[in-house]
Amino acid sequence: MIVDTEYTQKNASYINKLNKIQVLELIRKSDQISRAEIVKQTKLSAPTVTRIVDNLINAGLVIMTGEGDSTGGRPPKILQFDGTDNFVIGVDLGSTSIRVALSDLNGTFISEIESTTNLEGGFEEIIRQSVDLINKLILRSKKPISKILGIGMAVAGLIDVVEGKVEYSPVFNWKNVHLQEEFNKLIDIPFIFDNVSRVTALGELYYGIGKEYKNFICVNLGYGIGAGIIINGEPFYGSNGFTGELGHIIVERDSKYIGKDGIRGCLEALSSGYGIAEIAKQNIKAGKQTLLSNNNSTAHEITAEVIFNAARHGDQLSQEIIENSFRYLGQGIDLLIKLFNPDAVVLSGGLTRNGEYYFKKVEEYTINNMFSPLKEQVKILPSSFNEDATLMGAFSLIISKVLNFEIDSKILPLVKV
C-alpha cells in the first residue's frame, strides 16, 4: 500500500490544531482548571494535553496559578487563561467619529483615542486618518509592537469577506473599495475588518451574552440599521458576507421616504438615525408646526438626538415620527425572529442611548408582532457593553483569530501546529 505522506502530515497538523483550539477554549471559559480535568473533558491523552498546555504557557496565553486539592497523590497544577500580556487594537469607523482603542485579550480597555470623521475627504483621507489615530494610540500606550497581535475594524456596509473589500457603503458613499489592501500598505500589523453589526455580535459572542446563548441576533440601531447573526456559536456570513442587512428591507412600499441606498420605504429610511432626521426635515420644509422649527435650528442641526429631546418636551411631530419608527422596527426585528428563531435579540447602537423608554418601545412593538409561543422564549436584551459594543466586537475580530490559531502573529508557537 502506498502512503500519501504529505496528506498524512497535513491531516495530523489539522487534528493538532483542532486539539489546541479545544484545549485553549476550555481553559479560557473555565475560571481555573487542571490538566487532569482537561483530559477528562476533552478525551485527549494526558501526553497530548501536557504538550499543548506547555505550548500555550510558552506562548503567554496560559499561566499556572497554584495547586489544587489533592485526591491522594501529587496536588494538581491549576491553569488559567492569561490575556494580560498580549494586546489588540479595535477601530470603530463611524460616519461621525472614529474611535480607536487598545485592549488586552481579556477585553480590558487600556487606552483610547477618538476623532471626528472627515467624511468630506473621501476614502483615502478616512484611511489616512484611521492609520494616524492607530499610530498615535500605539505611541501613547507605550506597548511594544511585538505584543500587539492585530487590528480589528468595524465598518458600515456590504463587506466582501473573501476579497477583503467594501462592496458598498451608503453611509460613506463607498463602492468597491479595497480596504484590506490599503491598510496593508500603510501599517505592518495584521489587519481584519468586517461589517459593524456582525462585529458587534462577535463581541457579544466572546465577552457578552455568548456565555449563555449560542443562537442570537445583534441589531445595531444607529445612524444606519443592521443585524449580526450568530448561529450555533458562529457568525453567519452567507455566500459573500452580505447577511444581516436589516436596514434595507422594505417595510412600507408606498412610503414617500427613501433611504441612502435608494430604496423607498426601507427600514433605514423610516427608523434609523439619519432616517428620523430626514423625515423631520421634510416635514418642516412642508410647513408642519413643530418645536424643531421654533428653536431656530437649521436643517444641518436637526438630528435624531434633537428630535428625541423635542418629543420629550411634548412636540407632536417629533412624537409621531419616533412612534412610527418604533412600529417599523418592531416589524423588522420580528421578521428576523421568524426567520432565524434565535434565543435572544440584543439591541445596540446610538439610538439605544435614549434610555429605557427607547428599549421598552422597541420591545413592545416587536412582541406585538411575534408568534404567541415565542413571546416568552425569545429574550430582547440591551447590549452588554453600551457605547463600547462595537469596539468590543472589533477587538474580538482579532481575538477570535488568535484563539483559533488563524493569525500569523508575533506569538510564533501558536502558528506552528
Coordinates of C-alpha atoms in Angstrom, one line a residue:
M1 CA 0.0 0.0 0.0
I2 CA 1.3 3.5 -1.0
V3 CA 1.0 6.0 1.9
D4 CA 0.5 9.7 0.9
T5 CA 3.0 11.2 3.4
E6 CA 2.1 14.8 2.6
Y7 CA -1.6 14.1 3.1
T8 CA -0.9 12.3 6.4
Q9 CA 1.2 15.2 7.7
K10 CA -1.4 17.8 6.7
N11 CA -4.1 15.7 8.4
A12 CA -2.1 15.3 11.6
S13 CA -1.4 19.0 11.6
Y14 CA -5.1 19.8 11.2
I15 CA -6.1 17.5 14.0
N16 CA -3.4 19.0 16.2
K17 CA -4.7 22.5 15.5
L18 CA -8.3 21.4 16.4
N19 CA -7.0 19.9 19.7
K20 CA -5.2 23.1 20.6
I21 CA -8.3 25.2 19.9
Q22 CA -10.4 22.9 22.0
V23 CA -7.9 23.0 25.0
L24 CA -7.4 26.8 24.8
E25 CA -11.2 27.4 24.6
L26 CA -11.8 25.1 27.6
I27 CA -9.1 26.9 29.7
R28 CA -10.4 30.3 28.7
K29 CA -14.0 29.5 29.6
S30 CA -13.0 27.9 32.9
D31 CA -12.1 30.1 35.8
Q32 CA -9.5 27.6 36.8
I33 CA -8.8 24.1 35.6
S34 CA -6.2 21.3 35.9
R35 CA -4.6 19.1 33.3
A36 CA -6.4 16.1 34.6
E37 CA -9.8 17.9 34.2
I38 CA -8.8 18.9 30.6
V39 CA -8.1 15.2 29.8
K40 CA -11.4 14.2 31.3
Q41 CA -13.5 16.8 29.4
T42 CA -11.7 16.6 26.0
K43 CA -11.0 12.9 25.9
L44 CA -7.4 13.7 24.7
S45 CA -4.5 11.7 26.1
A46 CA -2.5 13.0 29.0
P47 CA 0.7 13.4 27.0
T48 CA -1.2 15.4 24.3
V49 CA -2.7 17.7 26.8
T50 CA 0.6 18.3 28.5
R51 CA 2.3 19.1 25.2
I52 CA -0.5 21.5 24.2
V53 CA -0.6 23.2 27.6
D54 CA 3.2 23.7 27.6
N55 CA 2.9 25.3 24.2
L56 CA 0.2 27.7 25.4
I57 CA 2.3 28.6 28.5
N58 CA 5.3 29.3 26.3
A59 CA 3.0 31.5 24.1
G60 CA 2.0 33.6 27.1
L61 CA -1.7 32.6 26.9
V62 CA -1.9 30.3 29.9
I63 CA -0.4 30.6 33.3
M64 CA -0.2 28.2 36.4
T65 CA -1.9 29.9 39.3
G66 CA -1.1 27.4 42.1
E67 CA -2.1 23.9 43.2
G68 CA -5.5 22.3 43.6
D69 CA -6.7 19.9 46.3
S70 CA -5.0 16.5 46.3
T71 CA -7.2 13.4 46.0
G72 CA -4.4 11.1 47.3
G73 CA -1.5 11.8 45.0
R74 CA 0.5 14.9 44.0
P75 CA -1.7 18.1 44.1
P76 CA -2.7 19.1 40.5
K77 CA -1.3 22.3 38.9
I78 CA -4.1 24.8 38.3
L79 CA -4.2 26.5 34.9
Q80 CA -5.8 29.8 33.9
F81 CA -6.2 31.8 30.7
D82 CA -3.9 34.9 30.7
G83 CA -4.8 37.6 28.3
T84 CA -2.9 40.4 30.1
D85 CA 0.4 40.3 28.3
N86 CA -0.9 40.4 24.6
F87 CA -2.9 43.2 23.0
V88 CA -5.2 44.0 20.2
I89 CA -6.4 47.3 18.7
G90 CA -10.1 47.9 17.8
V91 CA -11.3 50.6 15.4
D92 CA -15.0 51.7 15.3
L93 CA -15.1 53.5 12.0
G94 CA -18.3 55.6 12.2
S95 CA -19.8 58.3 10.0
T96 CA -19.4 60.9 12.7
S97 CA -16.3 59.8 14.6
I98 CA -13.5 57.2 14.6
R99 CA -12.8 55.5 17.9
V100 CA -9.6 53.6 18.3
A101 CA -8.8 51.6 21.5
L102 CA -6.2 49.2 22.8
S103 CA -7.3 46.1 24.8
D104 CA -5.7 43.0 26.2
L105 CA -7.0 39.6 25.3
N106 CA -9.4 39.7 28.3
G107 CA -11.2 42.6 26.6
T108 CA -10.0 45.1 29.1
F109 CA -9.7 48.7 27.7
I110 CA -6.2 50.1 28.2
S111 CA -6.1 53.3 26.1
E112 CA -8.4 55.1 23.7
I113 CA -8.4 57.9 21.2
E114 CA -11.2 59.5 19.1
S115 CA -11.5 62.0 16.3
T116 CA -14.3 63.4 14.1
T117 CA -14.6 61.5 10.8
N118 CA -13.5 63.6 7.8
L119 CA -16.3 62.4 5.5
E120 CA -15.7 65.1 3.0
G121 CA -12.2 63.9 2.5
G122 CA -13.3 60.6 0.9
F123 CA -12.0 57.1 1.1
E124 CA -8.2 57.9 1.0
E125 CA -8.5 60.6 3.7
I126 CA -10.5 58.4 6.1
I127 CA -8.0 55.6 5.8
R128 CA -5.1 58.0 6.4
Q129 CA -7.0 59.5 9.4
S130 CA -7.6 56.0 10.8
V131 CA -3.9 55.0 10.5
D132 CA -2.8 58.2 12.1
L133 CA -5.0 57.5 15.1
I134 CA -3.7 53.9 15.4
N135 CA -0.1 55.1 15.3
K136 CA -0.9 57.8 18.0
L137 CA -2.6 55.2 20.1
I138 CA 0.4 52.8 19.9
L139 CA 2.8 55.6 20.9
R140 CA 0.6 56.7 23.8
S141 CA 0.2 53.2 25.1
K142 CA 3.9 52.5 25.2
K143 CA 3.3 48.9 24.4
P144 CA 5.8 47.1 22.2
I145 CA 4.7 46.4 18.7
S146 CA 5.6 42.7 19.2
K147 CA 2.8 42.5 21.8
I148 CA 0.1 43.9 19.5
L149 CA -1.3 40.9 17.7
G150 CA -3.6 42.7 15.3
I151 CA -6.1 45.4 14.4
G152 CA -9.8 44.8 14.0
M153 CA -12.1 47.3 12.4
A154 CA -15.9 47.7 12.3
V155 CA -17.2 49.3 9.1
A156 CA -20.8 50.0 7.9
G157 CA -21.7 48.5 4.6
L158 CA -21.7 45.3 2.4
I159 CA -18.4 43.6 3.2
D160 CA -16.9 41.1 0.7
V161 CA -15.0 39.0 3.2
V162 CA -13.5 36.9 0.5
E163 CA -12.0 39.8 -1.5
G164 CA -11.3 42.0 1.6
K165 CA -13.2 44.9 0.2
V166 CA -16.2 47.1 0.9
E167 CA -18.6 46.4 -1.9
Y168 CA -21.0 49.2 -1.0
S169 CA -21.4 51.5 1.9
P170 CA -24.3 54.1 1.6
V171 CA -23.1 55.8 4.8
F172 CA -19.6 56.6 3.4
N173 CA -20.7 56.6 -0.2
W174 CA -18.1 53.9 -1.0
K175 CA -18.3 51.5 -3.8
N176 CA -15.9 48.6 -4.4
V177 CA -13.1 50.0 -2.2
H178 CA -10.2 47.6 -1.2
L179 CA -9.9 48.4 2.5
Q180 CA -7.7 45.4 3.3
E181 CA -5.2 46.3 0.5
E182 CA -5.0 50.0 1.6
F183 CA -4.4 49.2 5.2
N184 CA -1.7 46.6 4.4
K185 CA 0.2 49.3 2.5
L186 CA 0.2 51.6 5.4
I187 CA 0.6 49.6 8.6
D188 CA 2.7 46.5 9.4
I189 CA 0.3 44.8 11.8
P190 CA -2.2 42.1 10.9
F191 CA -5.5 43.9 10.0
I192 CA -9.0 42.4 9.7
F193 CA -12.3 44.2 9.2
D194 CA -16.0 43.3 8.9
N195 CA -19.5 44.7 8.9
V196 CA -20.2 46.7 12.1
S197 CA -23.3 44.7 13.1
R198 CA -21.6 41.3 12.6
V199 CA -18.6 42.7 14.5
T200 CA -20.8 43.8 17.4
A201 CA -22.4 40.3 17.5
L202 CA -18.9 38.8 17.7
G203 CA -18.1 40.9 20.8
E204 CA -21.2 39.6 22.4
L205 CA -20.3 36.1 21.5
Y206 CA -16.9 36.2 23.1
Y207 CA -17.4 38.5 26.0
G208 CA -21.2 39.1 26.5
I209 CA -24.3 37.0 26.2
G210 CA -22.4 34.4 24.2
K211 CA -21.6 32.9 27.6
E212 CA -25.3 32.0 27.9
Y213 CA -26.7 31.8 24.3
K214 CA -25.3 30.3 21.1
N215 CA -28.1 31.5 18.8
F216 CA -28.8 35.2 18.9
I217 CA -29.0 38.3 16.8
C218 CA -27.5 41.7 17.5
V219 CA -29.5 44.6 16.0
N220 CA -27.4 47.7 15.6
L221 CA -29.7 50.8 15.8
G222 CA -27.7 54.0 15.0
Y223 CA -27.1 56.2 12.0
G224 CA -27.9 53.1 10.0
I225 CA -29.5 49.8 10.9
G226 CA -28.0 46.3 10.6
A227 CA -28.0 42.9 12.2
G228 CA -25.3 40.5 13.2
I229 CA -26.4 36.9 13.3
I230 CA -24.9 34.2 15.4
I231 CA -25.9 30.5 14.7
N232 CA -24.6 27.7 16.9
G233 CA -21.9 30.0 18.3
E234 CA -20.6 31.1 14.8
P235 CA -21.2 34.3 12.8
F236 CA -23.4 33.7 9.8
Y237 CA -21.9 35.2 6.6
G238 CA -23.9 33.7 3.7
S239 CA -22.2 33.4 0.3
N240 CA -20.2 36.7 0.3
G241 CA -20.7 38.2 3.7
F242 CA -23.7 40.3 2.8
T243 CA -26.0 38.9 5.6
G244 CA -27.9 41.0 8.2
E245 CA -28.7 44.0 6.0
L246 CA -31.9 44.6 8.0
G247 CA -32.0 48.3 7.3
H248 CA -32.5 47.7 3.6
I249 CA -35.6 45.6 3.8
I250 CA -38.9 47.3 2.7
V251 CA -41.4 47.8 5.4
E252 CA -43.6 50.4 3.7
R253 CA -43.7 50.1 -0.1
D254 CA -45.8 53.3 -0.6
S255 CA -43.7 55.5 1.7
K256 CA -42.5 58.8 0.4
Y257 CA -39.2 58.4 2.3
I258 CA -36.2 56.9 0.6
G259 CA -33.0 55.6 2.2
K260 CA -29.4 56.4 1.3
D261 CA -29.5 53.0 -0.6
G262 CA -32.1 54.5 -2.9
I263 CA -34.8 52.0 -1.6
R264 CA -38.2 53.5 -1.0
G265 CA -39.8 52.6 2.3
C266 CA -36.8 50.7 3.7
L267 CA -36.3 50.3 7.4
E268 CA -33.4 52.7 7.5
A269 CA -35.4 55.4 5.7
L270 CA -38.1 55.2 8.5
S271 CA -36.3 54.2 11.7
S272 CA -32.6 54.9 11.6
G273 CA -30.8 57.9 13.0
Y274 CA -30.5 59.5 9.6
G275 CA -34.0 58.5 8.5
I276 CA -35.6 60.0 11.6
A277 CA -33.7 63.3 11.0
E278 CA -34.6 63.3 7.3
I279 CA -38.3 62.8 7.9
A280 CA -38.3 65.7 10.3
K281 CA -36.5 68.0 7.8
Q282 CA -39.0 67.1 5.1
N283 CA -42.0 67.8 7.4
I284 CA -40.5 71.2 8.4
K285 CA -40.0 72.1 4.8
A286 CA -43.6 71.2 4.1
G287 CA -44.7 73.7 6.8
K288 CA -45.6 71.4 9.7
Q289 CA -45.8 73.1 13.1
T290 CA -43.1 71.8 15.4
L291 CA -40.7 72.9 18.2
L292 CA -37.9 71.9 15.8
S293 CA -38.5 74.9 13.7
N294 CA -39.4 77.2 16.6
N295 CA -35.9 77.0 18.2
N296 CA -34.1 78.5 15.2
S297 CA -32.5 75.1 14.4
T298 CA -31.0 74.8 10.9
A299 CA -31.6 71.7 8.8
H300 CA -28.0 70.7 9.5
E301 CA -28.5 70.8 13.2
I302 CA -31.6 68.6 13.2
T303 CA -30.5 65.1 14.3
A304 CA -32.2 62.1 15.8
E305 CA -31.0 63.2 19.2
V306 CA -32.6 66.7 18.8
I307 CA -35.9 65.0 17.7
F308 CA -36.0 62.7 20.7
N309 CA -35.4 65.7 23.0
A310 CA -38.2 67.6 21.3
A311 CA -40.5 64.6 21.7
R312 CA -39.8 64.6 25.5
H313 CA -40.8 68.2 25.6
G314 CA -44.2 67.4 24.0
D315 CA -43.5 68.2 20.3
Q316 CA -46.3 66.4 18.5
L317 CA -44.4 65.9 15.1
S318 CA -41.4 64.5 16.9
Q319 CA -43.5 62.1 18.9
E320 CA -45.3 60.9 15.7
I321 CA -42.0 60.3 13.8
I322 CA -40.5 58.4 16.7
E323 CA -43.6 56.3 17.4
N324 CA -43.7 55.3 13.7
S325 CA -40.0 54.4 13.8
F326 CA -40.8 52.0 16.7
R327 CA -43.6 50.5 14.7
Y328 CA -41.4 49.7 11.7
L329 CA -38.6 48.5 13.9
G330 CA -41.0 46.0 15.5
Q331 CA -41.8 44.7 12.0
G332 CA -38.1 44.3 11.1
I333 CA -37.0 42.6 14.3
D334 CA -40.0 40.3 14.2
L335 CA -39.0 39.3 10.7
L336 CA -35.6 38.2 11.9
I337 CA -37.1 36.3 14.8
K338 CA -39.4 34.4 12.5
L339 CA -36.6 33.6 10.0
F340 CA -33.8 32.6 12.5
N341 CA -35.6 31.5 15.7
P342 CA -32.9 33.0 18.0
D343 CA -32.7 32.6 21.8
A344 CA -32.2 36.3 22.1
V345 CA -32.1 39.6 20.3
V346 CA -29.6 42.2 21.5
L347 CA -30.2 45.9 20.8
S348 CA -27.1 48.2 20.5
G349 CA -26.1 51.4 18.8
G350 CA -26.5 55.1 19.2
L351 CA -30.3 55.2 19.2
T352 CA -30.5 52.9 22.2
R353 CA -28.8 55.6 24.3
N354 CA -32.3 57.2 24.5
G355 CA -32.7 55.0 27.6
E356 CA -35.2 52.7 29.0
Y357 CA -38.0 54.4 27.1
Y358 CA -36.5 53.5 23.7
F359 CA -35.7 49.9 24.7
K360 CA -39.2 49.3 26.1
K361 CA -40.9 50.7 23.0
V362 CA -38.9 48.6 20.6
E363 CA -39.6 45.5 22.7
E364 CA -43.3 46.3 22.9
Y365 CA -43.7 46.7 19.1
T366 CA -41.6 43.6 18.4
I367 CA -43.6 41.4 20.9
N368 CA -46.9 42.6 19.4
N369 CA -45.9 41.0 16.1
M370 CA -44.4 37.8 17.4
F371 CA -45.9 34.3 17.4
S372 CA -47.5 33.6 20.7
P373 CA -45.2 30.6 21.6
L374 CA -42.1 32.8 21.1
K375 CA -43.2 35.7 23.2
E376 CA -41.9 34.1 26.4
Q377 CA -39.0 32.2 24.7
V378 CA -37.1 35.0 22.8
K379 CA -35.3 37.4 25.1
I380 CA -34.9 41.0 23.9
L381 CA -31.8 42.4 25.7
P382 CA -29.7 45.5 25.9
S383 CA -26.1 45.3 24.7
S384 CA -23.7 44.0 27.3
F385 CA -21.3 46.9 26.6
N386 CA -23.4 50.0 25.9
E387 CA -21.5 52.5 23.8
D388 CA -18.4 50.2 23.7
A389 CA -20.3 47.4 22.0
T390 CA -18.7 48.0 18.6
L391 CA -15.2 48.3 20.0
M392 CA -15.6 45.1 21.9
G393 CA -16.5 43.5 18.6
A394 CA -13.5 45.0 16.8
F395 CA -11.2 43.5 19.5
S396 CA -13.0 40.2 19.1
L397 CA -12.2 40.1 15.3
I398 CA -8.5 39.6 16.2
I399 CA -9.0 37.7 19.4
S400 CA -11.1 35.1 17.6
K401 CA -8.3 34.6 15.1
V402 CA -5.7 34.3 17.9
L403 CA -7.8 31.7 19.8
N404 CA -8.3 29.7 16.6
F405 CA -4.7 29.9 15.6
E406 CA -5.5 31.6 12.3
I407 CA -3.5 34.8 12.6
D408 CA 0.2 35.0 11.7
S409 CA 1.1 37.0 14.8
K410 CA 4.2 37.5 16.9
I411 CA 3.1 34.5 19.1
L412 CA 5.1 32.2 16.9
P413 CA 4.4 29.0 18.8
L414 CA 0.7 29.5 18.0
V415 CA 1.0 29.2 14.3
K416 CA 3.2 26.1 14.4
V417 CA 0.6 23.4 14.7

